[in-house]
XYZ file of C-alpha atoms in Angstrom:
613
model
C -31.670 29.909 15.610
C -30.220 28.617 12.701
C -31.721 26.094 10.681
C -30.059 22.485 11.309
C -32.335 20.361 8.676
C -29.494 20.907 5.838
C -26.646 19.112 8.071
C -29.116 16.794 8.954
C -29.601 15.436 5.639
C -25.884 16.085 5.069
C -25.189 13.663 7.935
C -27.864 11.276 6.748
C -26.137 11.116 3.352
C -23.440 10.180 4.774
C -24.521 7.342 6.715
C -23.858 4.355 4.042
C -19.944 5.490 3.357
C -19.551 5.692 6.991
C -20.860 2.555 7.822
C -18.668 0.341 4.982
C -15.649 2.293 6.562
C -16.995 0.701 10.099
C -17.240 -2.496 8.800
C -13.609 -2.442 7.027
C -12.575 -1.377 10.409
C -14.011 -4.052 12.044
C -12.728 -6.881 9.915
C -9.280 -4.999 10.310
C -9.210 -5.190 14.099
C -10.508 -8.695 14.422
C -8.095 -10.052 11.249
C -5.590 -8.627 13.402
C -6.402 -9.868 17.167
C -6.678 -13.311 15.790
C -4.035 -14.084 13.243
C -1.538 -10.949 14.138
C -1.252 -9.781 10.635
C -2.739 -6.046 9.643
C -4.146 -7.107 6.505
C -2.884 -4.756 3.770
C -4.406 -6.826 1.228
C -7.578 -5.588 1.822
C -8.095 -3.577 -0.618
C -7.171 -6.476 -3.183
C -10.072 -8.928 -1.864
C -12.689 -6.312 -2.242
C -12.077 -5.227 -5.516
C -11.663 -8.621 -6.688
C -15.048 -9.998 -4.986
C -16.547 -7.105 -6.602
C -15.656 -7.763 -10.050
C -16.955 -11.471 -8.894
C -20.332 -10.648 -8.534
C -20.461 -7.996 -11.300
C -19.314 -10.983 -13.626
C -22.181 -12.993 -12.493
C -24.819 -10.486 -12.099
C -24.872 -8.887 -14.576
C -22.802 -10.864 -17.548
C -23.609 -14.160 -16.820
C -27.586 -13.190 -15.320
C -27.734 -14.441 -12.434
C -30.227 -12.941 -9.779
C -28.151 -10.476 -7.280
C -29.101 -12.596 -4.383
C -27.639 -15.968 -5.428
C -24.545 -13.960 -6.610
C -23.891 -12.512 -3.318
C -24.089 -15.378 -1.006
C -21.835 -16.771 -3.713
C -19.069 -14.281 -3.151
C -19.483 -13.330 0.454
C -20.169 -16.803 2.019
C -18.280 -19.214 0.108
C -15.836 -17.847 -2.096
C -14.507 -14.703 0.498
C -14.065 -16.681 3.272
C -12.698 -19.705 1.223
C -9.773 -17.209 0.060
C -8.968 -16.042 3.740
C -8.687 -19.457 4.894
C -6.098 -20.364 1.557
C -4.434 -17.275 2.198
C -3.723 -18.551 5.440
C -2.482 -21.907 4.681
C -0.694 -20.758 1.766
C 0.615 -17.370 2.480
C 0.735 -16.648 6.388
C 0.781 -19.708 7.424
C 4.335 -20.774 6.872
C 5.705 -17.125 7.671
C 4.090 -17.928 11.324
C 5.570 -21.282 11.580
C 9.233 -19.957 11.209
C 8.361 -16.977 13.138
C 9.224 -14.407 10.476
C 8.959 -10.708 10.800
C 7.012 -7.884 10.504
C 8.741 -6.808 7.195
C 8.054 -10.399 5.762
C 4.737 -10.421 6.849
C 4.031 -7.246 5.074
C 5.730 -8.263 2.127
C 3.448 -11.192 2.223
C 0.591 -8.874 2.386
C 1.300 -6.599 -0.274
C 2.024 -9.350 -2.419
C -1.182 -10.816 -2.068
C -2.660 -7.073 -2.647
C -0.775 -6.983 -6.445
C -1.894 -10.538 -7.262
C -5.143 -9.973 -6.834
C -5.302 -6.313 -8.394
C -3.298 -7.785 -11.356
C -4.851 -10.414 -11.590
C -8.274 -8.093 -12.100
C -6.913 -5.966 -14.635
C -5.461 -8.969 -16.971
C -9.071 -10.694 -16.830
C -11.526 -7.770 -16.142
C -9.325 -5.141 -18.078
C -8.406 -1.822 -16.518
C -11.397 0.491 -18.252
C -13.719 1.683 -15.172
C -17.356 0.112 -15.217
C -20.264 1.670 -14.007
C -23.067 -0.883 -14.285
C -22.145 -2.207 -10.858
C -25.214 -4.413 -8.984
C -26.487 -3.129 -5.426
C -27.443 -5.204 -2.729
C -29.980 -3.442 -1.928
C -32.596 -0.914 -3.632
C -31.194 2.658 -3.945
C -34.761 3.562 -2.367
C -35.292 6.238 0.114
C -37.675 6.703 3.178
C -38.640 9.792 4.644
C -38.465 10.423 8.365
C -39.880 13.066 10.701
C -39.668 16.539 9.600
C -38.935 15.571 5.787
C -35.408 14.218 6.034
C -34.886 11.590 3.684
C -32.704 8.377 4.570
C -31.919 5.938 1.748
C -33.076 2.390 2.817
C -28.935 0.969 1.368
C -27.908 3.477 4.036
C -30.337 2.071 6.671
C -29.181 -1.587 5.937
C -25.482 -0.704 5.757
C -25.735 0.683 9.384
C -28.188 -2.220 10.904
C -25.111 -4.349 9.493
C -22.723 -2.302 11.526
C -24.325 -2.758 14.484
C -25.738 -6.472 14.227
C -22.212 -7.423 13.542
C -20.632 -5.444 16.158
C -22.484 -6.896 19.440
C -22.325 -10.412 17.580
C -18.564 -10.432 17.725
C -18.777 -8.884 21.452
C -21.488 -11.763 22.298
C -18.719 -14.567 20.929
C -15.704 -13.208 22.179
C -17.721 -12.861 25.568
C -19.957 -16.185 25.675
C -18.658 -18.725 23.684
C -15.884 -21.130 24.328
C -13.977 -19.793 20.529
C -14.352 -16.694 22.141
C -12.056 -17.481 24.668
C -9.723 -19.456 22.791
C -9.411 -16.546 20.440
C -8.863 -13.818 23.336
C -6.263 -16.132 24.315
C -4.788 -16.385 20.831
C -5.019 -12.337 20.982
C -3.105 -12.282 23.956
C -0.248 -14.446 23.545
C -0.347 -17.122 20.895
C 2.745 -19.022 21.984
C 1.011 -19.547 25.654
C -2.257 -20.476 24.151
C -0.843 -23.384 21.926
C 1.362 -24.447 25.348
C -2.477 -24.683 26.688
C -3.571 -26.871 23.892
C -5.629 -24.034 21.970
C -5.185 -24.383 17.647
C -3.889 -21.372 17.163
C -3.228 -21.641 13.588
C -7.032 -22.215 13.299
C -8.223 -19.586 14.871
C -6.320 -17.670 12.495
C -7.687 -19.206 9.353
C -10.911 -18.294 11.375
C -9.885 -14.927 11.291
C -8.459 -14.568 7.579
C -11.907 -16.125 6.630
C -13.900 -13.437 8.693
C -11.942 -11.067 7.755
C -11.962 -11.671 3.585
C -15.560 -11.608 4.583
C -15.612 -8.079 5.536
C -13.409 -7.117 2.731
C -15.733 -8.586 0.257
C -18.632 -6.990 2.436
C -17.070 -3.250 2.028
C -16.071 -3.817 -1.507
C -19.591 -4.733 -2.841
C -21.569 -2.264 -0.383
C -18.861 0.335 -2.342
C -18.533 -0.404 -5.690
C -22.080 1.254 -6.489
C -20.929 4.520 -5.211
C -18.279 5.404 -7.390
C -16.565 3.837 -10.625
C -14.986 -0.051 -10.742
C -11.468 0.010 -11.785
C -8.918 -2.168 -10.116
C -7.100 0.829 -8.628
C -9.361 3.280 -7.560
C -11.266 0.731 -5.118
C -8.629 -0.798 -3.673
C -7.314 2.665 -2.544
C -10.313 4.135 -1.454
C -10.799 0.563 1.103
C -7.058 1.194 2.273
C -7.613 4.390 3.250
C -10.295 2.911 5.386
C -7.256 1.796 7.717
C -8.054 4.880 8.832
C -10.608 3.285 10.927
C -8.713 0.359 12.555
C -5.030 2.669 13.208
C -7.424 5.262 15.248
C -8.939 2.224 17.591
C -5.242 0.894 17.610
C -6.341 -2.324 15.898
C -8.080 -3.060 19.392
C -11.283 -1.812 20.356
C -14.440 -2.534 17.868
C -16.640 0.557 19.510
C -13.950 2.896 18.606
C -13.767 1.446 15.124
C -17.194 1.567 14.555
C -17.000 5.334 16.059
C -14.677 6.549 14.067
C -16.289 4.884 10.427
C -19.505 6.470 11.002
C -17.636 9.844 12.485
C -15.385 10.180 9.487
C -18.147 9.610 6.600
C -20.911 11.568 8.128
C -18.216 14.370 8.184
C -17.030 14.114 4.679
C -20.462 14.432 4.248
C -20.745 17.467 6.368
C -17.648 19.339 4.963
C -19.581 19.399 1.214
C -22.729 21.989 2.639
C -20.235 25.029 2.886
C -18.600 26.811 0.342
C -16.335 29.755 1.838
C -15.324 32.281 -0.575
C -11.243 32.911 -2.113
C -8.688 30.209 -1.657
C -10.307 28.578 1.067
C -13.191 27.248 -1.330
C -10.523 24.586 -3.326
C -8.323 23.447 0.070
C -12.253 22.335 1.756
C -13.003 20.559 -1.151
C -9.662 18.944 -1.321
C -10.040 17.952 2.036
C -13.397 16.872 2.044
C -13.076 14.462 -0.872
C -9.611 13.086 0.894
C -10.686 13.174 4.592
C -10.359 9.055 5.329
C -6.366 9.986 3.678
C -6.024 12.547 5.924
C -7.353 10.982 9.272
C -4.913 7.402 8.213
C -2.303 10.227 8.214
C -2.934 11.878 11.782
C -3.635 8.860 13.038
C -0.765 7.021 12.319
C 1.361 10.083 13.358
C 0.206 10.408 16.632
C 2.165 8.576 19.319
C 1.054 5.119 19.746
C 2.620 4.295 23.658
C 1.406 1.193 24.778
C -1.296 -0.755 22.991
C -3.234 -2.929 24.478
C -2.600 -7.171 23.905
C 0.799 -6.289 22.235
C 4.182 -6.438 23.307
C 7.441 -5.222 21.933
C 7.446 -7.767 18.672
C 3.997 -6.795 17.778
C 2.870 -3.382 16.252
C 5.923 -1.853 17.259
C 8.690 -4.022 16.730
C 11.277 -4.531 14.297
C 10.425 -5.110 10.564
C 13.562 -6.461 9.008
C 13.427 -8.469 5.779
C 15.844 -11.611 5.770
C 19.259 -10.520 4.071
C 20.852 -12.189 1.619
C 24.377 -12.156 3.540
C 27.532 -11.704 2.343
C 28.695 -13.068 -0.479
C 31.316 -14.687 -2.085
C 34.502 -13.077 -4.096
C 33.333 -12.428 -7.383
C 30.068 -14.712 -7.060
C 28.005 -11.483 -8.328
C 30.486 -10.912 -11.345
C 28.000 -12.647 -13.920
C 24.942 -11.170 -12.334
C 26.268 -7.414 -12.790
C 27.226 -8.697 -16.454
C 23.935 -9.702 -17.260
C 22.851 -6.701 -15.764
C 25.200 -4.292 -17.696
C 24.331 -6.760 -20.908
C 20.917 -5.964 -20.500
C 20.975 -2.139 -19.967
C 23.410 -2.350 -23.209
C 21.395 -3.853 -25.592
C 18.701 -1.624 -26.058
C 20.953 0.958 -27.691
C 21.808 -1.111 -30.659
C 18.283 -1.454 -31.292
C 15.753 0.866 -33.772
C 14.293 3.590 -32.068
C 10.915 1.815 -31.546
C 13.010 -1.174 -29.459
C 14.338 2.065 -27.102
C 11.553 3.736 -26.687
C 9.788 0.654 -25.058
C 12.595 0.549 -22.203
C 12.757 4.217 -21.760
C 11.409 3.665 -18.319
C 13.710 0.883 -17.129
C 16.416 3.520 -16.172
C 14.023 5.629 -13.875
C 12.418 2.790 -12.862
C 15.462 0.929 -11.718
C 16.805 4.218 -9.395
C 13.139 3.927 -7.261
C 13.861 0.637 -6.906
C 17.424 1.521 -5.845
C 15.934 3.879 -3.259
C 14.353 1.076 -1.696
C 17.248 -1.487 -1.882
C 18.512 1.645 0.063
C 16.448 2.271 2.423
C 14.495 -1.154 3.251
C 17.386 -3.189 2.152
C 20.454 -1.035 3.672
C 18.773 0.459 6.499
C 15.582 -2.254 7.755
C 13.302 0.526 7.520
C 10.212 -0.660 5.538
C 9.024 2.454 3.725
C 6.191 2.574 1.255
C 6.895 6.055 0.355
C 9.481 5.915 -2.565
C 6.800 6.033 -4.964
C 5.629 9.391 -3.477
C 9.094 10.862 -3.324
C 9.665 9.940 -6.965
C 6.427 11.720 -8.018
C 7.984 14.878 -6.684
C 10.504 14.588 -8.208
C 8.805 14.056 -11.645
C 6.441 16.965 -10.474
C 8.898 19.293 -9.759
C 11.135 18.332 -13.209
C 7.677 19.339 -14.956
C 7.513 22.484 -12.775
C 11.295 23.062 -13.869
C 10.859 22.112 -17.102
C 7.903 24.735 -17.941
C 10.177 27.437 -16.662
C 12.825 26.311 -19.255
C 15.222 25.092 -16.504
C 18.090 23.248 -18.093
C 17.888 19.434 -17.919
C 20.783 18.983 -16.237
C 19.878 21.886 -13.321
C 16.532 20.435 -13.172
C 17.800 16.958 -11.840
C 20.164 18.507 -9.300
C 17.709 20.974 -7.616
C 15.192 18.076 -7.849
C 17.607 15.684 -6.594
C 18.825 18.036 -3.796
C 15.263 19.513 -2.837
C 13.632 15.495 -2.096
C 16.932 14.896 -0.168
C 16.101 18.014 1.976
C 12.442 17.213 1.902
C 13.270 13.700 2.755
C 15.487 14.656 5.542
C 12.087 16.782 6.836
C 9.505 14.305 6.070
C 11.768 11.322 7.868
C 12.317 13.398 11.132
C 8.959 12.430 12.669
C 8.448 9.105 10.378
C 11.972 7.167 11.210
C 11.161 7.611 14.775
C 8.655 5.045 14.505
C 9.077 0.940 13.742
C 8.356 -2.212 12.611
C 4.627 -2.186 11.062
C 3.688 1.696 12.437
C 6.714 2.545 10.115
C 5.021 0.838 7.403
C 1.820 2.783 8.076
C 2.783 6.201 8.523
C 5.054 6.210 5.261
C 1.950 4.259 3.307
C -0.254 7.295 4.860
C 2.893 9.722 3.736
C 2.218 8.416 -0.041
C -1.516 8.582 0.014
C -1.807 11.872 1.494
C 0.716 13.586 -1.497
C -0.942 11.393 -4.111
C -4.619 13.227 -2.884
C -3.411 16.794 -2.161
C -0.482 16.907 -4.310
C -0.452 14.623 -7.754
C -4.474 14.610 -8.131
C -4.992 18.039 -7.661
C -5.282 21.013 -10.687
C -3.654 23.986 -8.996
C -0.212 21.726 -8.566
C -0.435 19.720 -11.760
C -2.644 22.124 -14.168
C -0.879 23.594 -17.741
C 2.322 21.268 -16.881
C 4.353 20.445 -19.595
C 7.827 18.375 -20.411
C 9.930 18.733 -23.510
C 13.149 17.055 -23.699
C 15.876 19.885 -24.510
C 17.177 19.366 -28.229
C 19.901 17.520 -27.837
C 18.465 14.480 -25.756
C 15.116 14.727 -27.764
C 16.326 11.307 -29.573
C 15.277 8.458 -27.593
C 18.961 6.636 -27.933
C 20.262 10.206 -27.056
C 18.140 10.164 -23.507
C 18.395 6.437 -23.260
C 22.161 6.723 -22.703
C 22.097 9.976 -20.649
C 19.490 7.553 -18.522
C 22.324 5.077 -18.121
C 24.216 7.304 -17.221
C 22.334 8.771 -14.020
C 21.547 5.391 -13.220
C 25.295 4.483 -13.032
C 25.839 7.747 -10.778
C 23.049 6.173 -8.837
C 24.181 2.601 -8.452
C 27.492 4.056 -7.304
C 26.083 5.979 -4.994
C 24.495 3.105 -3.500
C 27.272 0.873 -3.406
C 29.750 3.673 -1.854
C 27.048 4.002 1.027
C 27.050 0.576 1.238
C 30.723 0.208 1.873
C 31.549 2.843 3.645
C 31.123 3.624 7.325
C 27.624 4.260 6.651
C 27.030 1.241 5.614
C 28.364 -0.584 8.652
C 26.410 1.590 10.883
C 23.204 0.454 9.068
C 23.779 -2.995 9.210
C 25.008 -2.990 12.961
C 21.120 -0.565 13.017
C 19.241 -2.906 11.407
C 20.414 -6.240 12.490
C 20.108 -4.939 16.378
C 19.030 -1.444 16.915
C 19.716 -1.948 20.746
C 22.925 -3.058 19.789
C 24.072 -0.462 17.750
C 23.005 1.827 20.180
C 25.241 0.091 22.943
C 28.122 0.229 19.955
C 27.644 4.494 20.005
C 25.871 4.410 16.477
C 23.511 7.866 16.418
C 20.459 5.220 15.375
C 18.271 8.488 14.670
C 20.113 10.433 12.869
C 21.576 7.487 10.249
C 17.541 6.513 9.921
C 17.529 9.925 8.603
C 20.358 10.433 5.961
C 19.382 7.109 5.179
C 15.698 8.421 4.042
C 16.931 11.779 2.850
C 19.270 9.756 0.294
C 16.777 7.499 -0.751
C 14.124 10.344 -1.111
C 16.934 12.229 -3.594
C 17.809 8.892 -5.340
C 13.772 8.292 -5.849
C 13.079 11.767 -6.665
C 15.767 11.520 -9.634
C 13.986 8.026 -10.976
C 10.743 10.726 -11.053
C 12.638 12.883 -13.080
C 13.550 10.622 -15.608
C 10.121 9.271 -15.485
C 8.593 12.399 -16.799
C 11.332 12.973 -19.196
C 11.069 9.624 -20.609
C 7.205 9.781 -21.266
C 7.449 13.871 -21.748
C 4.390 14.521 -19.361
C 3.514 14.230 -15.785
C 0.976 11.286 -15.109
C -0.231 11.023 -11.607
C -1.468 7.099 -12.030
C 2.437 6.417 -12.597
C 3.329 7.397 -9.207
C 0.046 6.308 -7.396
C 0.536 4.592 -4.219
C -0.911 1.224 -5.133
C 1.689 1.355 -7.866
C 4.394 2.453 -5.080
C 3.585 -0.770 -3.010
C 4.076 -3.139 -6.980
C 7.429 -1.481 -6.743
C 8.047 -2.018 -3.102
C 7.157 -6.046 -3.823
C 8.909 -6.321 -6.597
C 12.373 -4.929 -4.991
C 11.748 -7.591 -2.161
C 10.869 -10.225 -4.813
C 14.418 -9.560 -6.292
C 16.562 -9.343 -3.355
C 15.865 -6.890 -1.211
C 19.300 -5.927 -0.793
C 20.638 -6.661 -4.013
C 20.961 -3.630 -6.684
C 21.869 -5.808 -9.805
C 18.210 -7.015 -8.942
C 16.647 -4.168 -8.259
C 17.239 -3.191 -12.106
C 16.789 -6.583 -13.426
C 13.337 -6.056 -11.759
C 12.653 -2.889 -13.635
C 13.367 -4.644 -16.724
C 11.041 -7.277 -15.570
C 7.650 -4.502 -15.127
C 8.375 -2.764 -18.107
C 8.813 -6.065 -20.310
C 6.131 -8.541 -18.664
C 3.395 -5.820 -18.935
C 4.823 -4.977 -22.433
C 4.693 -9.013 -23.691
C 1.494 -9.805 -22.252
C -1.556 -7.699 -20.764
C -1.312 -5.216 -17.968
C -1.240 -6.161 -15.299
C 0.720 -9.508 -15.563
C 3.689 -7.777 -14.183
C 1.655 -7.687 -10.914
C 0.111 -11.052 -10.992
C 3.942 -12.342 -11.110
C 5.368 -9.813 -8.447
C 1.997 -10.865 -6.514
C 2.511 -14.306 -6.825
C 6.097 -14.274 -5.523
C 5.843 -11.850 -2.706
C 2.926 -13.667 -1.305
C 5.167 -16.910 -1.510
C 7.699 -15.009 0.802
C 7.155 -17.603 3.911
C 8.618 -20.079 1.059
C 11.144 -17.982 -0.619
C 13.427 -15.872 2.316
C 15.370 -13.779 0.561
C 13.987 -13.497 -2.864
C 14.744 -14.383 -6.017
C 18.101 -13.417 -5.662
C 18.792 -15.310 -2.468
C 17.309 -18.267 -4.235
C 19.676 -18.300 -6.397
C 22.816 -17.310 -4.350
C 22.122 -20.486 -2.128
C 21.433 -22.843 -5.043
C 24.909 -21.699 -6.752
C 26.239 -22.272 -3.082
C 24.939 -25.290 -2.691
């Protein structure tokens, strides 16, 4: 019989990051049921409240205890209920959608994760307090169980059958399974619903802050790295369909006592690497499968909840030569740099690339309603296959074609089973799509080892590249705007202003969602490109999906269907970061975004209606 006492320790080890990824879950599914909003911003709290008590701990001295019931019981659930006043609030009150809402989210995810790496700095910290003693304990027949572990899963479980005991014996509990059910028919029967929302923001920054603290000892604080490792937690929630707590709590302990599991073997050849890889990635890869699986009917939501549409509001059509002086500004400002010294250029060399990701999205979210958090991903492939193409001497000029051409094609596979999906499940497969290549593909050696990029000699000036930049962008932009105008164009507007309409008009929905994502996968993939031309390497942070979602904000901040913003936004992130700290560029994007129940539109419709006006 073989001996079981190694994968009993194994699954003992990996009680304590099983448990935080139960109690992320939980917040996740009960943030949701009460206040309809999957909050993305998750990730944001918990590094932030970590920092918190890290500042207070152990810069300013103060005992762990005091610092903790600082953070978790006043200032966490202080922030949900703001964020729900400030942010969600109004978006509920003029019944915005789920692309808005979103937005909203992932602009309070930025501000906070900016705002961390302008005051905290960006240099990973180790010296991170614990709540509790790393001690251990050992149990019958010499196992050993760490006492944090032992805590973490008592938590679990206390909180677990406290919610159940509310929601089932208490008169909030009612109020807030009617909320769940249908908010609009609760308020007719004289139930608050907006506060049992900020009820539900509070509880659930509470859990965020709870995961992020209980987490931070176990690997390195840096405002990326956290916040990425708690999103992939929405692993958790997506497999118990942001609905049922004993699934949630299931699956957290499930997934990290089998990451545990999956580091006791070590099979010989090829097969060694791919078991690490997934073993150190497993939450990424069960947020992937469980997003792709088909969600049917979910319980307590109808058609306008997980599943229905995620449109941003449009900026409408304008007026005859009212964008003339914004696409001279624009031009102006892609200009300038040339005339400058070759210090001044080499500071913007990003804009260009920059500018076509953005584009992609303008495309794709702004042209087509289809809220994808993926163009991040697709431009790292393309800025990992220009390295690839670049070490076997490929000409510059081939390299961005068969780049170009190979993410269309690889857009056109990747979209078949994402565009089927909708609304906020749209949002969550392609946000799963960019984690799982960042893990397997941009983070790993055997895909990224020995690469390198060298400019051929006649664009190894930086005024040299900066104008052949321009000059891909400008293929770019008119790519865009011939899409735009052309039959193409109407069919995605008819698509994404009413799907069921353009259906009834004999628009092939399906299969315009998909040229749609194949040509902003090919227009992303080329910003890559330039990307790693521009900076002559291939850097994996650039194209990391936190970073993807910045971009994704930033587009929406600008006008989510305007182009001339979409570069003037590129400018923006290269320049504020460049003027300031790092970071600022995020805190601003942040800021904005978040504001998006007071600003429809963006920037750019801002202004359009104030020169209307």
């Amino acid at each position: 019989m073989a001996d079981l006492g190694p994968a009993v320790d194994f699954a003992l080890a990996g009680v304590a990051v099983g448990s935080a990824a139960a109690l992320s879950g939980v917040g996740l599914v009960v943030c949701y049921r009460l206040t309809g909003v999957l909050n993305l911003a998750q990730g944001g709290i918990a590094v932030f409240i970590a920092y918190l008590l890290r500042e207070l701990v152990v810069v300013r001295g103060w005992p762990v205890g005091w610092g903790a019931v600082l953070c978790l019981l006043v200032v966490a659930p202080g922030l949900g209920v703001l964020l729900q006043l400030a942010v969600f609030g109004p978006l509920r009150r003029r019944q915005a959608g789920i692309g808005e809402v979103v937005v909203a989210c992932v602009g309070v995810l930025v501000l906070l994760i900016g705002a961390v790496a302008a005051v905290w700095g960006t240099t990973p910290l180790a010296d991170v307090p614990a709540l509790v003693p790393a001690r251990t304990v050992t149990l019958p027949g010499g196992h050993l169980l760490r006492v944090d572990a032992a805590a973490q899963l008592g938590t679990v479980l206390v909180i677990a059958v406290a919610l159940w005991a509310v929601g089932r014996w208490t008169r909030f509990g009612v109020r807030a399974r009617a909320v769940s059910a249908d908010p609009a028919l609760a308020e007719l029967a004289g139930v608050n619903a907006g506060r049992v929302a900020a009820v539900g923001w509070a509880f659930g920054s509470f859990m965020a802050a709870l995961v992020g603290v209980l987490l931070a000892p176990y690997v390195l604080l840096d405002p990326y790295g956290l916040p990425l490792l708690v999103m992939e937690t929405l692993a958790v929630a997506v497999a118990a369909r942001f609905y049922s707590l004993p699934i949630a709590v299931a699956v957290g302990l499930a997934l990290g006592i089998g990451q545990s599991e999956l580091s006791w073997p070590h099979p010989p050849g090829t097969l060694g690497p791919l078991l690490n890889a997934v073993q150190s990635n497993l939450f990424a890869v069960a947020l992937l499968v469980a997003a792709l699986v088909p969600w049917g009917f979910v319980p307590g939501f109808d058609e306008q909840g997980l599943l229905g549409g995620g449109g941003l509001p449009q900026l409408g059509a304008r007026r005859r030569g009212g964008g003339g002086w914004a696409a001279g500004a624009c031009a102006l400002a892609l200009l300038t740099p040339l005339a400058l010294r070759a210090g001044g250029v080499r500071a913007v060399l990003t804009v260009p690339g920059l500018a076509l990701i953005l584009l992609s999205v303008v495309l794709v979210t702004g042209g087509g309603g289809l809220v994808s958090l993926a163009q991040g991903a697709f431009a790292g492939l393309g800025a990992l296959a220009a390295a690839l193409l670049a070490s076997g001497r490929v000409p510059v000029g081939a390299a961005l074609v068969v780049t170009v051409l190979g993410l269309a094609a690889a857009g056109l596979l990747i979209g078949w089973p994402v565009v089927h999906r909708r609304g906020l499940v749209l949002a969550l497969v392609t946000f799963a799509l960019a984690v799982g290549l960042s893990r397997f593909v941009f983070e790993q050696p055997y895909a990224t080892a020995g690469l390198t990029v060298r400019r051929p000699a006649f664009l190894r000036g930086d005024h040299a590249f900066y104008a052949a930049e321009l000059a891909v962008l400008a293929v770019g932009a008119l790519l865009v705007a011939a899409v735009r105008r052309g039959r193409l164009g109407r069919s995605l507007v008819a698509m994404r202003d009413h799907e069921a309409g353009a259906w009834a008009a004999g628009v092939a929905v399906p299969r315009v969602k998909l040229l749609v994502f194949g040509l902003g996968a090919g227009l992303a993939g080329a910003g890559g490109v330039l990307l790693a031309l521009g900076g002559e390497a291939f850097d994996a942070s650039v194209f990391d999906p936190v970073q993807g979602l910045l971009w994704f904000a930033a587009v929406v901040v600008a006008g989510v269907d305007s182009a001339v913003g979409a570069v003037l936004a590129a400018f923006a992130l290269v320049g504020l970061d460049a003027a300031t700290v790092p970071g600022m560029s995020a805190v601003v994007v942040g800021a904005l975004a978040a504001g998006a129940g007071w600003l429809p539109g963006g920037l750019a419709g801002w202004v359009r209606r104030a020169v209307a006006g």
